CSV table of N, CA, C and O in Angstrom, one decimal:
chain,number,residue,atom,x,y,z
W,1,MET,N,35.1,-7.0,-4.1
W,1,MET,CA,34.2,-6.5,-4.2
W,1,MET,C,32.8,-7.0,-4.7
W,1,MET,O,32.9,-7.9,-5.7
W,2,LYS,N,31.7,-6.9,-4.1
W,2,LYS,CA,30.3,-7.5,-4.5
W,2,LYS,C,29.4,-6.5,-4.8
W,2,LYS,O,29.0,-5.7,-4.3
W,3,ILE,N,29.0,-6.5,-6.0
W,3,ILE,CA,27.8,-5.7,-6.6
W,3,ILE,C,26.6,-6.7,-7.1
W,3,ILE,O,26.6,-7.7,-7.6
W,4,LEU,N,25.7,-6.0,-6.4
W,4,LEU,CA,24.3,-6.8,-6.7
W,4,LEU,C,23.1,-6.0,-7.3
W,4,LEU,O,23.1,-4.6,-7.0
W,5,LEU,N,22.7,-6.3,-8.3
W,5,LEU,CA,21.5,-5.5,-9.3
W,5,LEU,C,20.5,-6.3,-8.9
W,5,LEU,O,20.3,-7.6,-9.3
W,6,VAL,N,19.2,-5.7,-8.5
W,6,VAL,CA,17.9,-6.3,-8.2
W,6,VAL,C,17.1,-5.6,-9.1
W,6,VAL,O,16.8,-4.2,-8.8
W,7,GLN,N,16.3,-6.4,-9.8
W,7,GLN,CA,15.0,-5.6,-10.6
W,7,GLN,C,13.8,-6.1,-9.9
W,7,GLN,O,13.5,-7.2,-9.6
W,8,LEU,N,13.0,-4.9,-9.7
W,8,LEU,CA,11.7,-5.5,-8.9
W,8,LEU,C,10.4,-4.8,-9.7
W,8,LEU,O,10.5,-3.9,-10.2
W,9,ASP,N,9.7,-5.8,-9.7
W,9,ASP,CA,8.4,-5.3,-10.6
W,9,ASP,C,7.3,-4.9,-9.4
W,9,ASP,O,7.2,-5.6,-8.6
W,10,LEU,N,6.7,-3.8,-9.7
W,10,LEU,CA,5.7,-3.4,-8.5
W,10,LEU,C,4.5,-3.2,-9.1
W,10,LEU,O,4.4,-2.7,-10.2
W,11,GLN,N,3.6,-3.5,-8.1
W,11,GLN,CA,2.1,-3.2,-8.5
W,11,GLN,C,1.4,-2.1,-7.6
W,11,GLN,O,1.7,-2.1,-6.4
W,12,PHE,N,1.0,-1.0,-8.3
W,12,PHE,CA,0.6,0.3,-7.3
W,12,PHE,C,-0.9,0.1,-7.7
W,12,PHE,O,-1.7,0.4,-8.5
W,13,TYR,N,-1.5,-0.4,-6.2
W,13,TYR,CA,-2.8,-0.5,-6.1
W,13,TYR,C,-3.8,0.6,-6.1
W,13,TYR,O,-4.9,0.6,-6.7
W,14,ALA,N,-3.3,1.8,-5.5
W,14,ALA,CA,-4.3,3.0,-5.4
W,14,ALA,C,-3.9,4.1,-6.3
W,14,ALA,O,-4.9,4.8,-6.6
W,15,ALA,N,-2.9,3.7,-7.1
W,15,ALA,CA,-2.6,4.7,-8.1
W,15,ALA,C,-3.9,4.5,-9.3
W,15,ALA,O,-3.8,3.8,-9.9
W,16,GLN,N,-4.6,5.9,-9.5
W,16,GLN,CA,-5.7,5.9,-10.5
W,16,GLN,C,-5.1,6.8,-11.9
W,16,GLN,O,-5.6,6.7,-12.8
W,17,SER,N,-3.8,7.4,-11.7
W,17,SER,CA,-3.2,8.1,-12.9
W,17,SER,C,-1.5,7.8,-12.8
W,17,SER,O,-1.1,7.2,-11.7
W,18,LEU,N,-1.2,8.3,-13.9
W,18,LEU,CA,0.4,8.2,-13.9
W,18,LEU,C,1.1,9.3,-12.8
W,18,LEU,O,1.9,8.9,-12.1
W,19,LYS,N,0.3,10.3,-12.6
W,19,LYS,CA,0.8,11.4,-11.6
W,19,LYS,C,0.7,10.7,-10.1
W,19,LYS,O,1.7,11.0,-9.5
W,20,GLU,N,-0.4,9.9,-9.9
W,20,GLU,CA,-0.3,9.4,-8.4
W,20,GLU,C,0.8,8.3,-8.5
W,20,GLU,O,1.5,8.0,-7.2
W,21,LYS,N,1.1,7.3,-9.6
W,21,LYS,CA,2.2,6.3,-9.5
W,21,LYS,C,3.4,7.0,-9.3
W,21,LYS,O,4.1,6.6,-8.5
W,22,ARG,N,3.7,8.1,-9.9
W,22,ARG,CA,4.9,8.8,-10.1
W,22,ARG,C,5.3,9.5,-8.7
W,22,ARG,O,6.4,9.6,-8.3
W,23,SER,N,4.2,10.0,-8.0
W,23,SER,CA,4.5,10.5,-6.8
W,23,SER,C,4.7,9.5,-5.9
W,23,SER,O,5.9,9.5,-4.9
W,24,THR,N,4.3,8.3,-5.8
W,24,THR,CA,4.6,7.3,-5.0
W,24,THR,C,6.0,6.7,-5.1
W,24,THR,O,6.8,6.7,-4.3
W,25,LEU,N,6.2,6.4,-6.5
W,25,LEU,CA,7.4,5.9,-6.8
W,25,LEU,C,8.7,7.0,-6.5
W,25,LEU,O,9.6,6.6,-6.0
W,26,LYS,N,8.4,8.2,-6.6
W,26,LYS,CA,9.5,9.3,-6.4
W,26,LYS,C,9.8,9.3,-4.7
W,26,LYS,O,10.6,9.4,-4.5
W,27,ARG,N,8.6,9.1,-4.1
W,27,ARG,CA,8.8,8.8,-2.5
W,27,ARG,C,9.7,7.9,-2.3
W,27,ARG,O,10.8,7.9,-1.6
W,28,ILE,N,9.6,6.7,-2.7
W,28,ILE,CA,9.9,5.4,-2.4
W,28,ILE,C,11.5,5.7,-3.1
W,28,ILE,O,12.5,5.3,-2.3
W,29,VAL,N,11.9,6.0,-4.2
W,29,VAL,CA,13.3,6.2,-4.7
W,29,VAL,C,14.0,7.2,-3.7
W,29,VAL,O,15.2,6.8,-3.6
W,30,GLN,N,13.5,8.5,-3.5
W,30,GLN,CA,14.2,9.5,-2.5
W,30,GLN,C,14.6,8.8,-1.2
W,30,GLN,O,15.6,8.9,-0.6
W,31,ARG,N,13.5,8.0,-0.7
W,31,ARG,CA,13.5,7.4,0.7
W,31,ARG,C,14.8,6.4,0.5
W,31,ARG,O,15.8,6.3,1.4
W,32,LEU,N,14.7,5.4,-0.6
W,32,LEU,CA,15.9,4.6,-0.6
W,32,LEU,C,17.3,5.1,-0.9
W,32,LEU,O,18.2,4.6,-0.3
W,33,ARG,N,17.3,5.9,-1.9
W,33,ARG,CA,18.8,6.9,-1.8
W,33,ARG,C,19.1,7.4,-0.6
W,33,ARG,O,20.4,7.3,-0.4
W,34,SER,N,18.5,8.1,0.2
W,34,SER,CA,18.8,9.0,1.3
W,34,SER,C,18.9,8.0,2.4
W,34,SER,O,20.2,8.2,3.1
W,35,ARG,N,18.3,7.2,2.8
W,35,ARG,CA,18.3,6.5,3.8
W,35,ARG,C,19.6,5.1,3.8
W,35,ARG,O,20.3,4.6,4.7
W,36,LEU,N,19.4,4.5,2.5
W,36,LEU,CA,20.2,3.3,2.4
W,36,LEU,C,21.2,3.4,1.1
W,36,LEU,O,22.1,2.5,0.9
W,37,ASN,N,21.6,4.5,0.8
W,37,ASN,CA,22.6,4.9,-0.2
W,37,ASN,C,22.8,3.9,-1.1
W,37,ASN,O,23.8,3.3,-1.4
W,38,VAL,N,21.6,3.5,-2.1
W,38,VAL,CA,21.6,2.7,-3.1
W,38,VAL,C,21.2,3.5,-4.5
W,38,VAL,O,20.8,4.6,-4.3
W,39,SER,N,22.0,2.8,-5.5
W,39,SER,CA,21.5,3.5,-6.8
W,39,SER,C,20.0,3.0,-6.9
W,39,SER,O,20.0,1.7,-6.8
W,40,VAL,N,19.2,3.6,-7.7
W,40,VAL,CA,17.8,3.4,-7.8
W,40,VAL,C,17.1,4.0,-9.0
W,40,VAL,O,17.4,5.2,-8.9
W,41,ALA,N,16.7,3.4,-10.0
W,41,ALA,CA,16.0,4.1,-11.1
W,41,ALA,C,14.8,3.0,-11.6
W,41,ALA,O,14.8,1.9,-11.3
W,42,GLU,N,13.6,3.9,-12.2
W,42,GLU,CA,12.8,3.3,-13.0
W,42,GLU,C,13.2,2.9,-14.0
W,42,GLU,O,13.7,3.7,-15.0
W,43,VAL,N,13.0,1.5,-14.7
W,43,VAL,CA,13.6,1.0,-15.9
W,43,VAL,C,12.6,0.5,-16.9
W,43,VAL,O,12.8,0.1,-17.9
W,44,ASP,N,11.2,0.1,-16.4
W,44,ASP,CA,10.3,-0.1,-17.5
W,44,ASP,C,8.9,0.3,-16.8
W,44,ASP,O,8.7,0.6,-15.8
W,45,HIS,N,8.0,0.1,-17.8
W,45,HIS,CA,6.6,0.5,-17.4
W,45,HIS,C,6.4,1.7,-17.1
W,45,HIS,O,5.4,2.3,-16.2
W,46,HIS,N,7.1,2.8,-17.9
W,46,HIS,CA,6.8,4.2,-17.4
W,46,HIS,C,5.7,4.8,-17.9
W,46,HIS,O,5.3,5.6,-17.1
W,47,ASP,N,4.7,4.3,-18.8
W,47,ASP,CA,3.5,4.8,-19.1
W,47,ASP,C,2.3,3.9,-18.8
W,47,ASP,O,1.1,4.3,-19.1
W,48,GLU,N,2.5,3.0,-17.8
W,48,GLU,CA,1.5,2.4,-17.0
W,48,GLU,C,1.2,2.9,-15.7
W,48,GLU,O,2.2,3.0,-14.8
W,49,HIS,N,-0.2,3.1,-15.3
W,49,HIS,CA,-0.4,3.7,-14.0
W,49,HIS,C,-0.5,2.7,-13.0
W,49,HIS,O,-0.2,3.2,-11.5
W,50,ASP,N,-0.5,1.5,-13.3
W,50,ASP,CA,-0.7,0.4,-12.0
W,50,ASP,C,0.6,-0.6,-12.0
W,50,ASP,O,0.3,-1.5,-10.9
W,51,CYS,N,1.5,-0.2,-12.5
W,51,CYS,CA,2.7,-1.1,-12.1
W,51,CYS,C,3.9,-0.4,-13.0
W,51,CYS,O,4.0,0.5,-13.6
W,52,GLY,N,4.9,-0.9,-12.1
W,52,GLY,CA,6.3,-0.2,-12.8
W,52,GLY,C,7.4,-1.2,-12.4
W,52,GLY,O,7.0,-2.1,-11.7
W,53,THR,N,8.6,-1.1,-12.9
W,53,THR,CA,9.7,-1.9,-12.6
W,53,THR,C,11.0,-0.7,-12.1
W,53,THR,O,11.2,0.3,-12.7
W,54,ILE,N,11.6,-1.1,-10.9
W,54,ILE,CA,12.9,-0.5,-10.6
W,54,ILE,C,14.0,-1.3,-10.6
W,54,ILE,O,13.9,-2.2,-10.3
W,55,ALA,N,15.1,-0.8,-10.9
W,55,ALA,CA,16.3,-1.5,-10.3
W,55,ALA,C,17.1,-0.8,-9.6
W,55,ALA,O,17.2,0.4,-9.3
W,56,LEU,N,17.6,-1.5,-8.6
W,56,LEU,CA,18.5,-1.2,-7.3
W,56,LEU,C,20.0,-1.8,-7.5
W,56,LEU,O,20.0,-2.8,-7.9
W,57,VAL,N,21.1,-1.1,-7.2
W,57,VAL,CA,22.2,-1.7,-7.3
W,57,VAL,C,22.9,-1.2,-6.0
W,57,VAL,O,22.8,0.1,-5.6
W,58,THR,N,23.5,-2.2,-5.4
W,58,THR,CA,24.6,-1.7,-4.2
W,58,THR,C,25.8,-2.5,-4.3
W,58,THR,O,26.1,-3.5,-5.0
W,59,VAL,N,26.7,-1.9,-3.4
W,59,VAL,CA,28.3,-2.4,-3.7
W,59,VAL,C,28.9,-2.4,-2.3
W,59,VAL,O,28.3,-1.7,-1.5
W,60,SER,N,29.3,-3.4,-2.2
W,60,SER,CA,30.1,-3.7,-0.8
W,60,SER,C,31.1,-4.6,-0.9
W,60,SER,O,31.5,-5.4,-2.1
W,61,MET,N,32.1,-4.6,0.1
W,61,MET,CA,33.3,-5.6,0.3
W,61,MET,C,32.7,-7.1,0.6
W,61,MET,O,33.5,-7.9,0.3
W,62,LEU,N,31.8,-7.1,1.3
W,62,LEU,CA,31.2,-8.4,1.9
W,62,LEU,C,29.9,-8.6,1.2
W,62,LEU,O,28.8,-7.9,1.0
W,63,GLU,N,29.4,-9.9,0.8
W,63,GLU,CA,28.3,-10.2,0.3
W,63,GLU,C,27.2,-10.3,1.2
W,63,GLU,O,26.0,-9.9,0.7
W,64,GLU,N,27.4,-10.5,2.3
W,64,GLU,CA,26.4,-10.3,3.7
W,64,GLU,C,26.0,-8.8,3.8
W,64,GLU,O,24.8,-8.5,3.9
W,65,ALA,N,26.8,-7.9,3.6
W,65,ALA,CA,26.5,-6.3,3.6
W,65,ALA,C,25.6,-6.0,2.4
W,65,ALA,O,24.9,-5.2,2.8
W,66,THR,N,26.1,-6.6,1.3
W,66,THR,CA,25.2,-6.4,0.2
W,66,THR,C,23.7,-6.8,0.4
W,66,THR,O,22.7,-6.2,0.1
W,67,GLU,N,23.4,-7.9,1.0
W,67,GLU,CA,22.2,-8.6,1.0
W,67,GLU,C,21.6,-8.1,1.9
W,67,GLU,O,20.3,-7.9,1.9
W,68,ARG,N,22.1,-7.6,3.1
W,68,ARG,CA,21.4,-6.9,4.0
W,68,ARG,C,20.7,-5.5,3.6
W,68,ARG,O,19.8,-4.9,4.0
W,69,THR,N,21.7,-4.7,2.9
W,69,THR,CA,21.4,-3.3,2.3
W,69,THR,C,20.0,-3.8,1.3
W,69,THR,O,18.9,-3.0,1.5
W,70,ILE,N,20.1,-4.6,0.6
W,70,ILE,CA,18.9,-5.1,-0.4
W,70,ILE,C,17.6,-5.6,0.3
W,70,ILE,O,16.5,-5.2,0.3
W,71,ALA,N,17.8,-6.2,1.5
W,71,ALA,CA,16.7,-6.5,2.5
W,71,ALA,C,16.2,-5.5,3.0
W,71,ALA,O,14.9,-5.5,3.2
W,72,SER,N,17.0,-4.4,3.5
W,72,SER,CA,16.5,-3.2,3.9
W,72,SER,C,15.4,-2.5,3.2
W,72,SER,O,14.6,-1.8,3.4
W,73,CYS,N,16.1,-2.4,1.8
W,73,CYS,CA,15.2,-1.9,0.5
W,73,CYS,C,14.1,-2.5,0.4
W,73,CYS,O,13.0,-1.7,0.3
W,74,LEU,N,14.2,-3.7,0.5
W,74,LEU,CA,12.7,-4.4,0.3
W,74,LEU,C,11.7,-4.1,1.3
W,74,LEU,O,10.4,-4.0,1.4
W,75,ARG,N,12.0,-4.1,2.6
W,75,ARG,CA,11.4,-3.7,3.7
W,75,ARG,C,10.9,-2.2,3.6
W,75,ARG,O,9.6,-2.1,3.9
W,76,GLU,N,11.8,-1.2,3.4
W,76,GLU,CA,11.4,0.3,2.7
W,76,GLU,C,10.1,0.2,1.8
W,76,GLU,O,9.2,0.9,2.2
W,77,ILE,N,10.5,-0.6,0.9
W,77,ILE,CA,9.6,-0.4,-0.2
W,77,ILE,C,7.8,-1.2,0.5
W,77,ILE,O,6.8,-0.6,0.1
W,78,GLU,N,8.0,-2.1,1.1
W,78,GLU,CA,6.6,-2.8,1.8
W,78,GLU,C,6.1,-1.8,2.7
W,78,GLU,O,4.8,-1.8,2.6
W,79,LEU,N,7.0,-1.0,3.3
W,79,LEU,CA,6.2,0.0,4.4
W,79,LEU,C,5.6,1.2,3.8
W,79,LEU,O,5.1,1.8,4.3
W,80,ALA,N,5.8,1.3,2.3
W,80,ALA,CA,5.3,2.5,1.6
W,80,ALA,C,3.9,2.4,1.6
W,80,ALA,O,3.4,3.4,1.4
W,81,GLY,N,3.4,1.3,1.7
W,81,GLY,CA,1.9,1.4,1.5
W,81,GLY,C,1.5,1.2,0.0
W,81,GLY,O,2.2,2.0,-0.7
W,82,ASP,N,0.5,0.5,-0.2
W,82,ASP,CA,-0.4,0.9,-1.8
W,82,ASP,C,0.8,0.4,-2.8
W,82,ASP,O,0.5,0.5,-3.9
W,83,VAL,N,1.7,-0.3,-2.3
W,83,VAL,CA,2.7,-1.0,-3.3
W,83,VAL,C,3.0,-2.2,-2.9
W,83,VAL,O,3.1,-2.5,-1.6
W,84,GLU,N,3.1,-3.1,-4.0
W,84,GLU,CA,3.5,-4.7,-3.7
W,84,GLU,C,4.4,-5.2,-4.4
W,84,GLU,O,4.6,-4.7,-5.8
W,85,ILE,N,5.6,-5.8,-4.1
W,85,ILE,CA,6.6,-6.3,-5.0
W,85,ILE,C,6.1,-7.6,-5.6
W,85,ILE,O,5.8,-8.6,-4.8
W,86,VAL,N,5.8,-7.7,-6.9
W,86,VAL,CA,5.3,-9.0,-7.5
W,86,VAL,C,6.1,-9.8,-8.1
W,86,VAL,O,5.9,-11.0,-8.2
W,87,ALA,N,7.5,-9.3,-8.3
W,87,ALA,CA,8.6,-10.0,-8.9
W,87,ALA,C,9.9,-9.8,-8.5
W,87,ALA,O,9.9,-8.1,-8.5
W,88,GLU,N,10.9,-10.5,-8.5
W,88,GLU,CA,12.4,-10.1,-7.9
W,88,GLU,C,13.2,-10.7,-8.9
W,88,GLU,O,13.1,-12.0,-9.0
W,89,ASN,N,14.3,-9.9,-9.3
W,89,ASN,CA,15.2,-10.8,-10.2
W,89,ASN,C,16.8,-10.1,-9.8
W,89,ASN,O,16.9,-9.2,-9.8
W,90,ARG,N,17.4,-11.3,-9.0
W,90,ARG,CA,18.9,-10.7,-8.6
W,90,ARG,C,20.0,-11.0,-9.5
W,90,ARG,O,20.0,-12.2,-10.1
W,91,GLU,N,21.0,-10.3,-9.6
W,91,GLU,CA,22.2,-10.6,-10.5
W,91,GLU,C,23.2,-9.9,-9.9
W,91,GLU,O,23.5,-8.8,-9.7
W,92,TRP,N,24.4,-11.0,-9.5
W,92,TRP,CA,25.7,-10.6,-9.2
W,92,TRP,C,26.3,-10.1,-10.2
W,92,TRP,O,26.4,-11.1,-11.1
W,93,LEU,N,26.9,-9.2,-10.1
W,93,LEU,CA,28.0,-8.8,-11.1
W,93,LEU,C,29.6,-8.8,-10.6
W,93,LEU,O,29.8,-8.6,-9.5
């Protein structure tokens, strides 16, 4: 069994308030959960309107499948608009 934890630091360029950031982040989290069946949560920078950190976790029997799922997650985030991934940290568990 292969478990991959990915922590992403995000920059929210259009968000002028926490409400705007949370709206964008909520849309991203819901999309990742429903389309790609990953566990995802905001884990840092809760009270900053222009940045945030999320953690993604996925499990598969094959390492390649796990990598594909995370690559799809990264594409979904990039397509969300007004959000840039500024740092990525991967950890195999």
